[in-house]
Short mmCIF file of C-alpha atoms in Angstrom, two decimals:
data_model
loop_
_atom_site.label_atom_id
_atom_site.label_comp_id
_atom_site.label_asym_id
_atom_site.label_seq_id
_atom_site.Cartn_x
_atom_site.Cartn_y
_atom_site.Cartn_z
CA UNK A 1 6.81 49.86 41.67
CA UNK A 2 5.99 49.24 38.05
CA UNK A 3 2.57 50.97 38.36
CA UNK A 4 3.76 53.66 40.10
CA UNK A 5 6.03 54.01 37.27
CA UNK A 6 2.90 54.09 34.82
CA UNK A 7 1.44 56.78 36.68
CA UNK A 8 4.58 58.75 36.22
CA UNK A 9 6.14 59.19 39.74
CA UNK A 10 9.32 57.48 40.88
CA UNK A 11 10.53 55.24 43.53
CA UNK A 12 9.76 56.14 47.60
CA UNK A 13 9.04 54.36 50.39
CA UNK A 14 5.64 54.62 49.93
CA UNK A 15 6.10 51.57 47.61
CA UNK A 16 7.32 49.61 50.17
CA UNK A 17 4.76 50.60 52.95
CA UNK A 18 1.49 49.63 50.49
CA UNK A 19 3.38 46.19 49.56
CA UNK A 20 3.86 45.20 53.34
CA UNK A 21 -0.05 46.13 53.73
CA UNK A 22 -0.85 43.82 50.90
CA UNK A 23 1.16 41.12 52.24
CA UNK A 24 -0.57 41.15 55.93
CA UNK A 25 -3.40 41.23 53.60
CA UNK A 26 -2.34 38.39 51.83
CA UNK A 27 -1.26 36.21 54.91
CA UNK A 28 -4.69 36.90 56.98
CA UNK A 29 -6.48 35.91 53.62
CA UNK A 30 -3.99 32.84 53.46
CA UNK A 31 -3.82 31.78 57.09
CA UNK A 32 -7.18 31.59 59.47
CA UNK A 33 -5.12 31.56 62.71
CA UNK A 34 -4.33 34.98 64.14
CA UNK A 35 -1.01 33.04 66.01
CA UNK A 36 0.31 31.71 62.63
CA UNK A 37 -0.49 35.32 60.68
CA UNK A 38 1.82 36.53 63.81
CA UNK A 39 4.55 33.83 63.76
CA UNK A 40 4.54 34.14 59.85
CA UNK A 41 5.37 38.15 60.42
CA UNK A 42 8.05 37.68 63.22
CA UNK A 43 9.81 34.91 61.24
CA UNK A 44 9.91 37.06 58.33
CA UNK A 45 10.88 40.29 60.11
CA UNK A 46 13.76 38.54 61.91
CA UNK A 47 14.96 36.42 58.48
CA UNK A 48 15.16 39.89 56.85
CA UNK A 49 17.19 40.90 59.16
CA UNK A 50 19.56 38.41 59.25
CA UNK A 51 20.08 38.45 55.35
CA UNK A 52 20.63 42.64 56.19
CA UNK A 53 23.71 42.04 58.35
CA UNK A 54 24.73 39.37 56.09
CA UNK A 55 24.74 40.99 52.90
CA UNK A 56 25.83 44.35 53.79
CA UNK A 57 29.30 42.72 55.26
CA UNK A 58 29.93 41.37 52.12
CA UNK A 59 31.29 43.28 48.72
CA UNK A 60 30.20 42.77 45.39
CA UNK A 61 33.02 41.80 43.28
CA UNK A 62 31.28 40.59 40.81
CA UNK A 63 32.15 41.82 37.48
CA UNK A 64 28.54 42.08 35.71
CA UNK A 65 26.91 42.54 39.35
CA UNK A 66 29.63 45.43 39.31
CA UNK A 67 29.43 46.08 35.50
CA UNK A 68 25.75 47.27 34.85
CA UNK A 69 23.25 45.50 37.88
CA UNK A 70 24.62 48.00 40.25
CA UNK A 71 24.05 50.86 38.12
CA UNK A 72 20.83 50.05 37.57
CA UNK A 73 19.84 49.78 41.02
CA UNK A 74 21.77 53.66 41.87
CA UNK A 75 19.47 54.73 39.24
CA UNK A 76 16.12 53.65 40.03
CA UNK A 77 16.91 54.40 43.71
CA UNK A 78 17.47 58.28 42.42
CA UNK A 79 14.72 58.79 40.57
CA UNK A 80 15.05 56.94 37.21
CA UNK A 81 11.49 56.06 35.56
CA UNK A 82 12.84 53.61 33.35
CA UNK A 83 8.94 53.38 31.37
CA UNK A 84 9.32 57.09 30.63
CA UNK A 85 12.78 57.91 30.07
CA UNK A 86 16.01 56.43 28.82
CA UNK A 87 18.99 56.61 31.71
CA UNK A 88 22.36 58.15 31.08
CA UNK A 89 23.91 54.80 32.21
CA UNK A 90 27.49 53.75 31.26
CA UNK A 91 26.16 50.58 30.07
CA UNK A 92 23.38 49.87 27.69
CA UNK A 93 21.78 46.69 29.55
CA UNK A 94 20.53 49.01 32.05
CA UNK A 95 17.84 50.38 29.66
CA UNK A 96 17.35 47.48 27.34
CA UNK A 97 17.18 44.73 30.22
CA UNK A 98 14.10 43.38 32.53
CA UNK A 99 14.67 44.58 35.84
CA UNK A 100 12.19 42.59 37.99
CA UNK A 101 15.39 42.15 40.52
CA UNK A 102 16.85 45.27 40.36
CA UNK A 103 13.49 47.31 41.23
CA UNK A 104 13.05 44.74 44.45
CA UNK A 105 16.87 45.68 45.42
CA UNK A 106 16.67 49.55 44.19
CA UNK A 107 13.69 49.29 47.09
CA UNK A 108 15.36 47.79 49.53
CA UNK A 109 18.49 50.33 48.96
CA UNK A 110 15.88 53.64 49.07
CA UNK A 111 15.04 52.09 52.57
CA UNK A 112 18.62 51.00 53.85
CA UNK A 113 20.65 53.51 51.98
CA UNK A 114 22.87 51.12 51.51
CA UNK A 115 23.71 49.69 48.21
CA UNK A 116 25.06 46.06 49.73
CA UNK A 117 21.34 45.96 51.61
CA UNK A 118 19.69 44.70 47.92
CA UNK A 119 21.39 41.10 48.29
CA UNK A 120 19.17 40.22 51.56
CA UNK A 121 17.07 39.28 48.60
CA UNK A 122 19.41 36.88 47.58
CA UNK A 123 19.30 35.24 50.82
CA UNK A 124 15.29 35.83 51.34
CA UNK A 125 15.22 33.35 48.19
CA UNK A 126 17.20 30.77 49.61
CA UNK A 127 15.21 30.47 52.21
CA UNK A 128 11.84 30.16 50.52
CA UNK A 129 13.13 27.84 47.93
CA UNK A 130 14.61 25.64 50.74
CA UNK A 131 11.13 25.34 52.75
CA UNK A 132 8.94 25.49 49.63
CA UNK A 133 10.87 22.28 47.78
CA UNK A 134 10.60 20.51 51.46
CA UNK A 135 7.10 21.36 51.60
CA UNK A 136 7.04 19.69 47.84
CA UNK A 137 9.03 16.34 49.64
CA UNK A 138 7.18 16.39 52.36
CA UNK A 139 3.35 15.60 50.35
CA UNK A 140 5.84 12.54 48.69
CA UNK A 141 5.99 11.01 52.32
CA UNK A 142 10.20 11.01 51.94
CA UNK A 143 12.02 10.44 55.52
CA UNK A 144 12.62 13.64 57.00
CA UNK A 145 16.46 13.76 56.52
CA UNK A 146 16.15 12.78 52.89
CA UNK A 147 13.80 16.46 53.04
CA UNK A 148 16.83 18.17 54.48
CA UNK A 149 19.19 16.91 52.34
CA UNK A 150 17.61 16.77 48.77
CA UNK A 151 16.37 20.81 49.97
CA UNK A 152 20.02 21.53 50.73
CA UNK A 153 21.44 20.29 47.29
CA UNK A 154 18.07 21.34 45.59
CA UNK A 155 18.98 24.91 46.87
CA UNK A 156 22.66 25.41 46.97
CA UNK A 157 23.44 24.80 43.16
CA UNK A 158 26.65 26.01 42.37
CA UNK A 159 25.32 29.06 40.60
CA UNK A 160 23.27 29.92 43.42
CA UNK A 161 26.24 29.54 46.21
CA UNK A 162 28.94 31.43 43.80
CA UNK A 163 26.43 34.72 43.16
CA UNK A 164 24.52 34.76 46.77
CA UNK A 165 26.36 38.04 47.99
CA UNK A 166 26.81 39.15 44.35
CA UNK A 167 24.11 40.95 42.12
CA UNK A 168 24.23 38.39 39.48
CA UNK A 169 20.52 37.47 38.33
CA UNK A 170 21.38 33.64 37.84
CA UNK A 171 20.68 32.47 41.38
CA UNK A 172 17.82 34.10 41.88
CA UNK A 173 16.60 33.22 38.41
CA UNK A 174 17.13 29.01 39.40
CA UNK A 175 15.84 29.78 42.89
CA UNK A 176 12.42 31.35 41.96
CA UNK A 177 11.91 28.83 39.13
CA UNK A 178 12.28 26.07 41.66
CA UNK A 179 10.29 28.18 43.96
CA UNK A 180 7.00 28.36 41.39
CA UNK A 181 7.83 24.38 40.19
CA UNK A 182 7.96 22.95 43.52
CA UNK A 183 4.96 25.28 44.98
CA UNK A 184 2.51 24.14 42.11
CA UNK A 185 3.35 20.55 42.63
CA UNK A 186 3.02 20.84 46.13
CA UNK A 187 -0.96 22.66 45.58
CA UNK A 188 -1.33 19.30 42.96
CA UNK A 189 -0.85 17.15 46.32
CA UNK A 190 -2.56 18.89 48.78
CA UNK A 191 -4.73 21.58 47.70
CA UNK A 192 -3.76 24.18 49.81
CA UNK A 193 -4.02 27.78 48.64
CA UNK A 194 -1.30 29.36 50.05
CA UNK A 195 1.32 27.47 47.55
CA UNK A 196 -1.00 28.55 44.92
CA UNK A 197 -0.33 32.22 45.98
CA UNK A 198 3.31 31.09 46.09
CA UNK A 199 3.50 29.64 42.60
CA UNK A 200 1.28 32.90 41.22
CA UNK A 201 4.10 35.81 42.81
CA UNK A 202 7.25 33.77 42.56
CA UNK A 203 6.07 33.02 38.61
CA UNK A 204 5.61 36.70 38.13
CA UNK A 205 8.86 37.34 39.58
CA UNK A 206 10.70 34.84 38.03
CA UNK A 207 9.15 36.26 34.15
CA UNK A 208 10.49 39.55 35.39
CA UNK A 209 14.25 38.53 36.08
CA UNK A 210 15.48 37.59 32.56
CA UNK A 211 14.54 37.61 28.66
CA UNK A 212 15.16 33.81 28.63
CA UNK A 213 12.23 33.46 32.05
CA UNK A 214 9.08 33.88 29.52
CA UNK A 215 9.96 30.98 26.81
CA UNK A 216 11.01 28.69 29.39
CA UNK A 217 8.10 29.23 32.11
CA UNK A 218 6.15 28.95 28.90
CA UNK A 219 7.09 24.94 28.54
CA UNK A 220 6.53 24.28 32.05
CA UNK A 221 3.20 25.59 32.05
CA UNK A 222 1.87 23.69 28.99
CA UNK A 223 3.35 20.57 30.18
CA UNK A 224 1.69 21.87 34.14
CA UNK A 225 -1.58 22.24 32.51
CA UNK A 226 -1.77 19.41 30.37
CA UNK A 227 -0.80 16.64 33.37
CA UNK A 228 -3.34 18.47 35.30
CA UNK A 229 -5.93 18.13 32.77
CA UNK A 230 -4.37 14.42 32.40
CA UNK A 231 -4.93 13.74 36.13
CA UNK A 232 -7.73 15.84 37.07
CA UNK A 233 -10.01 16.52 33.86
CA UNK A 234 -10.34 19.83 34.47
CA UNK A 235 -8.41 22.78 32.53
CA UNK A 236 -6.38 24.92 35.06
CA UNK A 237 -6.67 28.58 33.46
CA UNK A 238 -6.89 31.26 36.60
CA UNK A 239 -3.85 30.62 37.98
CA UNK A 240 -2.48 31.63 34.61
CA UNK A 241 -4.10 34.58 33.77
CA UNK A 242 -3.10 36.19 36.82
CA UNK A 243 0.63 35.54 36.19
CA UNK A 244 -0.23 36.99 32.51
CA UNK A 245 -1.54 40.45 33.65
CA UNK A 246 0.67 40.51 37.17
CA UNK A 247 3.64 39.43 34.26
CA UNK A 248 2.73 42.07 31.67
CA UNK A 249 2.32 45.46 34.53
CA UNK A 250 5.74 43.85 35.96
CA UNK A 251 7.34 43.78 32.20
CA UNK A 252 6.04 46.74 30.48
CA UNK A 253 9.68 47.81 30.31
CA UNK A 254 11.65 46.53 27.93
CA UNK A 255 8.80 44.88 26.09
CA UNK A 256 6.45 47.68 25.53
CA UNK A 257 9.13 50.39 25.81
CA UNK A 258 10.90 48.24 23.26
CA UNK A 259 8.02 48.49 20.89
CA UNK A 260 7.47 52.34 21.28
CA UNK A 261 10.83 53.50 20.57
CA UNK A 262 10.59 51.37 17.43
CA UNK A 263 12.58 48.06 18.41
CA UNK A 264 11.64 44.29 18.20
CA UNK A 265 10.01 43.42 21.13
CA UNK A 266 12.62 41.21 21.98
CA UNK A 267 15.53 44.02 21.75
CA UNK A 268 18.55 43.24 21.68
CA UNK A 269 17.98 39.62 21.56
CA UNK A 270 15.63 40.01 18.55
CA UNK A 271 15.14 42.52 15.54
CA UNK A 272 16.92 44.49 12.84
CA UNK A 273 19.85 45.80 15.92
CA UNK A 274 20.52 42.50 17.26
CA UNK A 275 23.28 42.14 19.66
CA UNK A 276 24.83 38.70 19.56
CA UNK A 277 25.83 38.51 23.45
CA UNK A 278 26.38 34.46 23.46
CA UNK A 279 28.94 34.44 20.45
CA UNK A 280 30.79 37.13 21.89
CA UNK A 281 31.22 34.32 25.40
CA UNK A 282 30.85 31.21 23.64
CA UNK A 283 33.95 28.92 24.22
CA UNK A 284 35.99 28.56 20.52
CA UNK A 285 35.55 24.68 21.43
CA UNK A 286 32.03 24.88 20.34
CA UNK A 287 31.98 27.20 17.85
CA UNK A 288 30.19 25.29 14.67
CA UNK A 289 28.46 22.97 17.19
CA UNK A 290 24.93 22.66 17.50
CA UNK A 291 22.95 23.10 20.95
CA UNK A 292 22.83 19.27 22.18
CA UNK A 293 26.44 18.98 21.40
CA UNK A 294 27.63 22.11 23.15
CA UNK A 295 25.65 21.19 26.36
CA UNK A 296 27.02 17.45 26.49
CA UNK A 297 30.91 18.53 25.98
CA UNK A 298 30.65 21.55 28.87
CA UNK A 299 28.67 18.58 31.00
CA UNK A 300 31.42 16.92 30.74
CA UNK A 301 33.96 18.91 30.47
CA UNK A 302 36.93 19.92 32.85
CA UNK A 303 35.77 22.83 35.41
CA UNK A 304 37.05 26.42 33.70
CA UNK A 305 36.14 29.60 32.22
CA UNK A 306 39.05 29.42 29.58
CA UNK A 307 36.93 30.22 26.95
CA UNK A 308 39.62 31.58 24.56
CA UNK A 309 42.34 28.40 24.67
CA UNK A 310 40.24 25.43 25.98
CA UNK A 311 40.52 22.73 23.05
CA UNK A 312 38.63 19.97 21.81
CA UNK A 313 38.40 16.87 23.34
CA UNK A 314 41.36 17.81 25.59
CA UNK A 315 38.91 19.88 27.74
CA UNK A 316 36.62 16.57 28.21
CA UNK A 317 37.31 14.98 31.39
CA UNK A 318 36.63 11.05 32.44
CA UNK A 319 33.79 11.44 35.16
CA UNK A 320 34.91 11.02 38.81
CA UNK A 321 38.39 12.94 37.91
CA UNK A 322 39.52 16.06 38.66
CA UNK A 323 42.88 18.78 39.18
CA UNK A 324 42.93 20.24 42.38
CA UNK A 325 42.54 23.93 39.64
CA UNK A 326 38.17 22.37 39.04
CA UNK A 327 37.16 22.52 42.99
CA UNK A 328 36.82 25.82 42.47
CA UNK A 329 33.74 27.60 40.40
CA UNK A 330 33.40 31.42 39.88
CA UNK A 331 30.29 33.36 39.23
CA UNK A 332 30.77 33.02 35.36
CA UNK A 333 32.50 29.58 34.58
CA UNK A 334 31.35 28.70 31.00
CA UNK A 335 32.99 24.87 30.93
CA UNK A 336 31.62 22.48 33.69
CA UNK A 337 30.08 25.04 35.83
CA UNK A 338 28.06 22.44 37.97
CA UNK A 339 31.37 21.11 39.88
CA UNK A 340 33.77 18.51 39.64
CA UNK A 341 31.92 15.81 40.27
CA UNK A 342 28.76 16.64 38.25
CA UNK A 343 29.89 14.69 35.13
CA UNK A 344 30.02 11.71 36.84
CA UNK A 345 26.75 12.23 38.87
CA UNK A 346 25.17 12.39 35.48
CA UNK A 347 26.69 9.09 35.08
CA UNK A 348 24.68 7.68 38.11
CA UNK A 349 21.72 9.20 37.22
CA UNK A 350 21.41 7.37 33.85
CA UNK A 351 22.29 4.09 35.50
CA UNK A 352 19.23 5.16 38.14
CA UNK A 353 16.94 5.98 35.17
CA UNK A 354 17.74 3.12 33.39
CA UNK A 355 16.59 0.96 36.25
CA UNK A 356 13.72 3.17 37.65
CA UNK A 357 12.23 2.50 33.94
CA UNK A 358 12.64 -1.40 34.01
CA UNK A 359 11.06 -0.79 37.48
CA UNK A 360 7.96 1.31 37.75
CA UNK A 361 4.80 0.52 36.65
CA UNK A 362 2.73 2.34 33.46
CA UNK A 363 1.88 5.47 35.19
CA UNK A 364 4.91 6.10 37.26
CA UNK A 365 7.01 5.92 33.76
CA UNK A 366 4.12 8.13 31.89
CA UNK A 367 4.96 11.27 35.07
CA UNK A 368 8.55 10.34 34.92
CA UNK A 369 8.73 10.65 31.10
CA UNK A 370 5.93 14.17 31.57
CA UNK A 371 8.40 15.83 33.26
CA UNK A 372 11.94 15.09 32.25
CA UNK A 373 10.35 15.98 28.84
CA UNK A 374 9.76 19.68 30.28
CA UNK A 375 13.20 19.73 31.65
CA UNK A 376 14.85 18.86 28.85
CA UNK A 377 12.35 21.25 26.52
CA UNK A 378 13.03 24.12 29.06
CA UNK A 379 16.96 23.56 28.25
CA UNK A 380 17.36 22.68 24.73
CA UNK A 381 15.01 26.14 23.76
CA UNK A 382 18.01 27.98 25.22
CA UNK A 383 20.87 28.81 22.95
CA UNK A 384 22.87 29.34 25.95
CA UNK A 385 22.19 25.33 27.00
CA UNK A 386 25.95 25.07 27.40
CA UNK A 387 26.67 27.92 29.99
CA UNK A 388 25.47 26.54 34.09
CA UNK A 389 24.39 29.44 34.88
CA UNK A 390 22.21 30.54 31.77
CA UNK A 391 20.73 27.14 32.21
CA UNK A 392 20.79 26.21 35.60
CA UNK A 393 17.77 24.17 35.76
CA UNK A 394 20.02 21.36 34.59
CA UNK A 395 21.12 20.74 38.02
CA UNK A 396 17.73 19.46 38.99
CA UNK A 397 17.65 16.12 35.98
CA UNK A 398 19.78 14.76 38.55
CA UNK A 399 17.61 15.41 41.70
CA UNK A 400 14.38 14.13 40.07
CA UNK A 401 16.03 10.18 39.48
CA UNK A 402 16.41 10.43 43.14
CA UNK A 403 13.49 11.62 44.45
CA UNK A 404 12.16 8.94 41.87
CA UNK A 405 14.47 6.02 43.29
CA UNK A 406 13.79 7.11 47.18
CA UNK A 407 9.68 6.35 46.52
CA UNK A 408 10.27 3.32 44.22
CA UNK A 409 10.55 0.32 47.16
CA UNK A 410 13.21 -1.32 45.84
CA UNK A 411 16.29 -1.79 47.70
CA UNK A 412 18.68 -1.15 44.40
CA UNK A 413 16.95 2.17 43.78
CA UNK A 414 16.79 3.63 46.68
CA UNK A 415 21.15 2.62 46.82
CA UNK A 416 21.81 4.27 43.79
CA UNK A 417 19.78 7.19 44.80
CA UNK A 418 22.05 7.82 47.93
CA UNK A 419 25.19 7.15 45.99
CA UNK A 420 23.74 10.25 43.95
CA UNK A 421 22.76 12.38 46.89
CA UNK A 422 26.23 12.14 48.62
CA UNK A 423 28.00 12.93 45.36
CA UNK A 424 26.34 15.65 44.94
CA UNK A 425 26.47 16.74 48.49
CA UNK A 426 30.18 16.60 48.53
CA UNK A 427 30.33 18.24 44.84
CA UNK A 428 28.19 21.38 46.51
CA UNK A 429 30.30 21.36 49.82
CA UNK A 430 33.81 21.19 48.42
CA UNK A 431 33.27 23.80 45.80
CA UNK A 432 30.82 25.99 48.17
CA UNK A 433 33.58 25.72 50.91
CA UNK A 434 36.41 26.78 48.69
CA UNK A 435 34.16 29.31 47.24
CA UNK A 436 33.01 30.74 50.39
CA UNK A 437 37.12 31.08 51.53
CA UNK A 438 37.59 32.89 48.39
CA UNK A 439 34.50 35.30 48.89
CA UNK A 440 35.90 35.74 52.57
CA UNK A 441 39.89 36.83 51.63
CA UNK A 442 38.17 39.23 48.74
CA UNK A 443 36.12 41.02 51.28
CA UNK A 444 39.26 41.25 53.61
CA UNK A 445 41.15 42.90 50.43
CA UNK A 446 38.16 45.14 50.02
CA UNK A 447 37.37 46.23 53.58
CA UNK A 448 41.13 47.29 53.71
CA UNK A 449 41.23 49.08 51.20
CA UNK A 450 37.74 51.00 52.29
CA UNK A 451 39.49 51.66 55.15
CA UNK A 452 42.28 53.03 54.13
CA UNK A 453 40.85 55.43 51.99
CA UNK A 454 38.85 56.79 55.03
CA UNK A 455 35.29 58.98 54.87
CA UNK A 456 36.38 60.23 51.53
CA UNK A 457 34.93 59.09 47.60
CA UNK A 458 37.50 58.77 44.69
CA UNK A 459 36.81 58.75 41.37
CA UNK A 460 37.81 55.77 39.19
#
């Protein structure tokens, strides 16, 4: 899409056409076995399909998938070449904002003619981050139901679950970093190129989706290639340098339209017409505090989006309790927006690190160290550390003390580690059940009132 762009012309189905060539391509270059290239196809025709039906019966209600994604999607689907020309949108993200989601959706929409079609990508992610991060399990040797379940909470963090039928960016955002994470720690295990293709497309993607992608894919692959050069003496470089040019053709708007019309390249995060966008959500609880503190009081803070009259410390919640008012998490929840139970899972976890230290030997504490060191760099570069879904990477720390305490062989370990994994599990349930009720009685409200109004458009 973004070269066709270059060249001038605007969105058609061509575009969609030459990318499901390359992808057979792809696959027969990936997989020697004309039965798998064939399963691979059929499995991906029919889970396309079923994320179709699914995301057209549901409404977004969203208010920023409502606010600006959606126009930006209408636009590119009718003819808006958004490296030549400025749109007449209503609101000013849709020029100044990647759109590495948007163009996937605006394709899907040219093909469907339906605007509600573009969230089967939603959906499409789930799916590949599920399989992918068991794949990543799997080369660990974990039992097969600890695969299922650490996939399942892995997957369904609560940003993910409260913006899958919206066209918030957040979701996908988590879901195709996990995607490129888990795939290039799967190829470290076993070699095999196809999750090396994986970590390659869903890198570019994920670099595409929002301005914060770049910095923060940025720490993970320093750390990525140093333990590899650590591990393997060799310096891993190609991989790289096709996520750079794939990353630069995919981003040429905003960063190169930004520098042409005379802007930072950063615009409007950056430059002399900087728009503060965090100050303007930030709670007034943490107002004047710096970014470690404001992460650690919405961690553990009470679950709400009151970011007006929320108070400090009366906001700050003892772990393991909760008001019937914090099962439930929207789309945009500022103040612990990982669930109800989250605080105190982060409890746990630092009772699990503490004894996974005193426990493993020299090099299991030098990998454990290597990587919550990129986790932790990943979230404290982000002066939006406090907000879940601006920094939803957070919801892994937890995952990677039990993943840690299931290989350890120690009876103690591998008990706190389950403790961890069923919180969690019901914190992702309870809050994804509730928030799936509340999606369902919105859509009711919605389809009635589309029905009502008949084969007619109105004009808000």
């Amino acid at each position: 899409s973004n070269l066709v762009f270059l060249l001038g012309f605007d969105l058609n189905v061509w575009n969609t056409v030459i990318a499901f060539i390359i992808s057979v391509f792809i696959l027969r270059y990936t997989l020697k076995n004309i039965l798998e290239i064939f399963a691979a196809m059929f499995l991906s025709v029919f889970i396309v399909l079923i994320s179709y039906f699914a995301a057209i019966h549901y409404f977004d209600t969203s208010w920023d998938g409502q606010g600006y994604h959606q126009e930006a999607i209408y636009l590119l689907k009718n003819g808006w070449n958004p490296i030549l020309e400025e749109s007449n949108s209503y609101r000013i993200w849709v020029n100044l904002y990647q759109k590495g989601n948007e163009l996937i959706q605006a394709n899907i929409y040219l093909i469907t003619n339906k605007i509600e079609a573009g969230k089967l990508l939603n959906l499409i992610f789930v799916y590949i981050a599920f399989f992918v991060f068991w794949s990543f399990l799997d080369t660990l040797k974990l039992k097969k139901s600890y695969c299922f379940f650490l996939s399942f909470v892995a997957v369904f963090n609560p940003v993910v679950f409260t913006q899958v039928f919206t066209y918030y960016i957040d979701g996908n955002w988590y879901l195709t970093l996990l995607i490129s994470l888990a795939s290039l720690l799967t190829y470290f295990s076993n070699k095999k190129l196809q999750y090396l293709i994986i970590f390659v497309l869903s890198s570019v993607t994920f670099c595409s989706l929002k301005f914060s992608s770049i910095p923060i894919f940025m720490v993970f692959a320093i750390m990525a290639i140093l333990y590899h050069f650590i591990d393997q003496k060799k310096i891993m470089i190609i991989p790289f340098l096709y996520i750079l040019v794939l990353g630069f053709f995919c981003n040429v708007n905003p960063f190169m339209t930004n520098i042409l019309n005379g802007n930072h390249v950063l615009h409007p995060f950056a430059g002399d017409k900087k728009i503060d966008i965090i100050n303007q959500n930030i709670p007034k609880l943490l107002l004047n505090k710096n970014r470690v503190e404001r992460t650690a009081i919405s961690l553990f803070s009470k679950t709400n989006n009151d970011f007006k009259n929320a108070t400090f410390p009366d906001t700050l919640k003892i772990p393991f309790t909760f008001t019937k008012d914090e099962l439930f998490i929207n789309f945009d929840t500022r103040l612990g927006g990982f669930g109800f139970l989250f605080s105190g899972v982060l409890v746990i976890s630092l009772l699990l690190a503490s004894f996974l230290f005193l426990k493993t030997n020299k090099l299991e504490k030098k990998i454990l160290v290597f990587v919550l060191l990129a986790f932790l760099l990943s979230i404290m570069i982000n002066p939006a550390s406090w907000w879940s879904r601006l920094s939803a990477q957070i919801w892994l720390i937890p995952l990677i003390f039990i993943i840690a305490g299931f290989i350890l062989k120690s009876k103690q370990a591998k008990v706190l580690s389950q403790i961890t994994l069923v919180l969690l599990m019901t914190n992702v349930l309870v809050s994804g059940g509730i928030s799936a009720l509340k999606l369902q009685k919105d859509n009711e409200i919605v389809n009635n009132f589309v029905k009502a109004v008949g084969n007619k458009t109105i004009v808000l």
